[in-house]
Coordinates of C-alpha atoms in Angstrom, one line a residue:
X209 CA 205.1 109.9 -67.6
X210 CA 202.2 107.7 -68.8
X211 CA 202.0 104.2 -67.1
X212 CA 201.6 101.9 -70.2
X213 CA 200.3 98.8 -68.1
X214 CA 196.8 99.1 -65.8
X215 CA 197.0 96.0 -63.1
X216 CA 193.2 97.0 -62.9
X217 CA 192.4 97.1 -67.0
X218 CA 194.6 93.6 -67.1
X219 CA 192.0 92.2 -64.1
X220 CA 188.7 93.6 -66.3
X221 CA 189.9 92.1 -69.0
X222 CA 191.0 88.9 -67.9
X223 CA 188.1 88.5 -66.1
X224 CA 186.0 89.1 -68.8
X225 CA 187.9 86.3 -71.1
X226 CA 187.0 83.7 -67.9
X227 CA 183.5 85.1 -68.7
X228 CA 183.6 84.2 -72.3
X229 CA 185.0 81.0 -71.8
X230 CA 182.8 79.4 -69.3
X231 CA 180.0 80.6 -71.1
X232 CA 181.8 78.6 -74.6
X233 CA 182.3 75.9 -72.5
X234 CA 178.9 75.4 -71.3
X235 CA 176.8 76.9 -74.5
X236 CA 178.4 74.0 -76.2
X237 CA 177.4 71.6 -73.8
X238 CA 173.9 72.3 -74.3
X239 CA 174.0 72.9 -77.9
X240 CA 175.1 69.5 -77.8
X241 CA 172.8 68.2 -75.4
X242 CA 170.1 69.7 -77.9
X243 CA 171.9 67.6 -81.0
X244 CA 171.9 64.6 -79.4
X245 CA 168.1 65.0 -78.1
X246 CA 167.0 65.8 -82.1
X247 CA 168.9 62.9 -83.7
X248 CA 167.0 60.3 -80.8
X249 CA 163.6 62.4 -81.9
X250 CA 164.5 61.9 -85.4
X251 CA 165.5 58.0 -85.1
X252 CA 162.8 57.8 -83.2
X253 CA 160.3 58.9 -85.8
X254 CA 161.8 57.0 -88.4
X255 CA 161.4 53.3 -86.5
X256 CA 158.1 52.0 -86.7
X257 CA 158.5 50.7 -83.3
X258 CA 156.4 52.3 -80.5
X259 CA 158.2 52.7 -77.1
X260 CA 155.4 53.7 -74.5
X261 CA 152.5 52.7 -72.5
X262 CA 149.2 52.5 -73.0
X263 CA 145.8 51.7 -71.0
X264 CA 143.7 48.6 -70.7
X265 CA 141.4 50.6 -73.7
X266 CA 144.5 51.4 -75.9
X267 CA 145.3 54.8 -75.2
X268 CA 149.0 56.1 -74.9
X269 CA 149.9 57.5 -71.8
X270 CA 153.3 58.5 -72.3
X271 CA 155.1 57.9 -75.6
X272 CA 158.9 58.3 -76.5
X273 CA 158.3 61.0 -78.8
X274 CA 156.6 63.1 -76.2
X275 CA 159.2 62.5 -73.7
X276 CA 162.1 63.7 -76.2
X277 CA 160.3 66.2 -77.4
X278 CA 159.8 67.4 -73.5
X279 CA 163.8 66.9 -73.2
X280 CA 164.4 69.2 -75.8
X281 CA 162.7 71.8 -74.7
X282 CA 163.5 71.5 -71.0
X283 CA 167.3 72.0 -72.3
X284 CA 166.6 74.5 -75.0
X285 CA 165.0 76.8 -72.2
X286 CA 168.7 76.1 -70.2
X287 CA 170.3 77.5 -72.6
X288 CA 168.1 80.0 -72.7
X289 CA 168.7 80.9 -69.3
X290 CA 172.4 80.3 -69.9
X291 CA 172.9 83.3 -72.0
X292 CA 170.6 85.7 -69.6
X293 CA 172.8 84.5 -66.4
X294 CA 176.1 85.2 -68.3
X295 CA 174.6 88.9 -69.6
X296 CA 174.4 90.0 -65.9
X297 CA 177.9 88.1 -64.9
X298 CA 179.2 89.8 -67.4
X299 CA 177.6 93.3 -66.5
X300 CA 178.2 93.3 -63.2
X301 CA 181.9 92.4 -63.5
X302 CA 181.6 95.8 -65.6
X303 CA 180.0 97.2 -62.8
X304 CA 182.6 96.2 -60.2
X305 CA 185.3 96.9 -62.3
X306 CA 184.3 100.8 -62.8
X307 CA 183.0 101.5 -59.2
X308 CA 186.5 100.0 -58.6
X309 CA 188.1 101.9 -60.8
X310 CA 186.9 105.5 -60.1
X311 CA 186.3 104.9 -56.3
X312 CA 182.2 104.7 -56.0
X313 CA 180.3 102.8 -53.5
X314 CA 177.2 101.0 -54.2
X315 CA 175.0 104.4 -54.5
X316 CA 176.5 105.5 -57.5
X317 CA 173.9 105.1 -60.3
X318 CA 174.9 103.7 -63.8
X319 CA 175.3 107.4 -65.4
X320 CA 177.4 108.6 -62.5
X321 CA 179.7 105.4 -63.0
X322 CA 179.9 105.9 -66.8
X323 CA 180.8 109.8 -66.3
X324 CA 183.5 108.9 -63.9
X325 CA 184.9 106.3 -66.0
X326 CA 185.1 109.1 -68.6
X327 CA 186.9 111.3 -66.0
X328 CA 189.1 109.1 -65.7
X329 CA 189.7 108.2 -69.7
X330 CA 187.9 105.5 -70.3
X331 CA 185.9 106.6 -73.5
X332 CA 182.0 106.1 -72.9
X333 CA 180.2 103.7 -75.2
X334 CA 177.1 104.6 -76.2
X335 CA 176.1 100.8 -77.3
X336 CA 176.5 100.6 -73.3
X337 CA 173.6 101.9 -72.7
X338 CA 171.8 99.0 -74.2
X339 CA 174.0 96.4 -72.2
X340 CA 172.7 98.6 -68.6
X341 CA 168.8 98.7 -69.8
X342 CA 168.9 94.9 -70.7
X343 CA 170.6 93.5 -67.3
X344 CA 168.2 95.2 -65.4
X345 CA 165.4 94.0 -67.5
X346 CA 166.5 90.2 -66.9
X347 CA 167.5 91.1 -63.2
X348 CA 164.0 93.0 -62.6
X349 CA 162.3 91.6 -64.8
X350 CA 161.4 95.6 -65.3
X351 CA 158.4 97.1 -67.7
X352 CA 160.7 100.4 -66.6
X353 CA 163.8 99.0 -68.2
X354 CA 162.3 96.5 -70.9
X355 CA 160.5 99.4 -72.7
X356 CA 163.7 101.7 -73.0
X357 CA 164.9 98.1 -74.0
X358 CA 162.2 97.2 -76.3
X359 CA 163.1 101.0 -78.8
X360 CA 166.9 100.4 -78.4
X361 CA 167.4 96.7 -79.5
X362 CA 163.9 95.0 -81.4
X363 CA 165.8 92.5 -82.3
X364 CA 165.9 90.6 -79.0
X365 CA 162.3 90.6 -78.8
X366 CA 160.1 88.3 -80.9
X367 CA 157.9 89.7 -84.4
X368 CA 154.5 89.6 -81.9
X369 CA 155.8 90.8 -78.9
X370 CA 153.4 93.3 -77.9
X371 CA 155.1 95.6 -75.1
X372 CA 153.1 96.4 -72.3
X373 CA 153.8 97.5 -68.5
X374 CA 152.4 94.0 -67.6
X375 CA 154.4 91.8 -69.7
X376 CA 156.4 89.1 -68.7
X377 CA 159.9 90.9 -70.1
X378 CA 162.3 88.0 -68.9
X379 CA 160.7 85.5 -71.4
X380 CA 160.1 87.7 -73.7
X381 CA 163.8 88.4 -74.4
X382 CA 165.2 85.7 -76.7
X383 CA 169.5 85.9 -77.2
X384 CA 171.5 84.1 -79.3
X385 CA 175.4 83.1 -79.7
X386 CA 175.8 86.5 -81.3
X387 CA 173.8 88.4 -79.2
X388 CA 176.1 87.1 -76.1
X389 CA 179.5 88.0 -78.2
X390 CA 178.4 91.6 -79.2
X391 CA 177.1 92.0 -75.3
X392 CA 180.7 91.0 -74.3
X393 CA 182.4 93.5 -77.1
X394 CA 180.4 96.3 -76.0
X395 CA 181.8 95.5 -72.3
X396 CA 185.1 95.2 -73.1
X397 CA 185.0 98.2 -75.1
X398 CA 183.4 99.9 -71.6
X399 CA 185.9 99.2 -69.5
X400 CA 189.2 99.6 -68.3
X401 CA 192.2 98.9 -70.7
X402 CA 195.3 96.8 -70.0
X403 CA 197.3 98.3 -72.2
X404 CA 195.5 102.3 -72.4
X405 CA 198.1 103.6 -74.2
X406 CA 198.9 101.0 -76.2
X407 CA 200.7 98.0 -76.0
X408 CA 204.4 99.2 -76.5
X409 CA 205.9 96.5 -77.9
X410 CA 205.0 92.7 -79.1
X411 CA 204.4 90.5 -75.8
X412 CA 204.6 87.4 -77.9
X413 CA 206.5 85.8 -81.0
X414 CA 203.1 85.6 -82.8
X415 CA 202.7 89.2 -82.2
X416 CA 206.4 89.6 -84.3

């Protein structure tokens, strides 16, 4: 007889939800942060009063503008790293999860832990692949890893990134909201189910 519920598929997946909403949680913090900091900028430029200092000959040493402009950036590049931090979180709980879950220690490389965890029937994802190459590119900041990377997903790189052994490939990758939610599908869809024969009956009234 089949076992309908997985204690270890319902702790992947939980976990993973935690995951996705810290990172909601605190994405929107800074993408608020980064409102507020633009409508001061814009206020700003629209008063014709100048907030600053200057020198005994008349030139500015500091100026609001500047300083918000500074702001801005200093909490757009948070975010930034935000979204890089919660692509390994969320990797390595994948990680822990399958070594976990088909009984490999630390040694086992990521192909060995992906055939395992088809041994065991959980179905391999090839998009997976991507998720692996791109933690270790932000963990390593690897040329190994980012130009793999680089072929299988352009579209986190900028239009004149020029790939090289040599380049700086943490900075280079860029992510967005999107980015971060197809990263955590692709996981989920990796790992171990809850339910991995299907859910056998409704486990709420709004599943009626």
């Amino acid at each position: 007889m089949k076992l309908g519920f997985d204690a270890r598929g319902y702790a992947f997946e939980a976990g993973l939800d935690v995951l996705r909403q810290g990172y909601a949680s605190a994405s929107k913090a800074l993408a608020d942060d980064i409102e507020r900091v633009r409508y001061a900028h814009a206020v700003y430029d629209a008063s014709p009063e100048f907030i600053g200092e200057r020198d005994d000959e008349g030139n500015i040493l500091w100026e609001q503008g500047t300083i918000l402009t500074m702001e801005q950036e200093t909490v757009e590049e948070a975010l930034e790293a935000l979204r890089k931090a919660f692509v390994l979180a969320a990797y390595h709980h994948w990680e822990r999860a399958i070594r976990a879950y088909t009984g490999s220690d630390q040694n086992a490389k990521y192909r060995q832990l992906v055939a395992r965890a088809e041994r065991k029937g959980i179905p391999a994802v090839p998009d997976m692949a991507k998720v692996y190459r791109l933690a270790n590119t932000l963990k390593h900041n690897s040329g190994h890893h980012g130009e793999v990377l680089f072929e299988l997903w352009r579209s986190l790189f900028g239009p004149f990134f020029n790939a090289r052994p040599d380049s700086d490939w943490y900075r280079a990758i860029s992510l967005s909201d999107d980015d971060i939610e197809q990263v955590m599908r692709i996981i989920e869809a990796a790992g171990p189910k809850v339910w991995p024969h299907g859910r056998p009956f409704p486990l709420s009234v709004s599943e009626l």
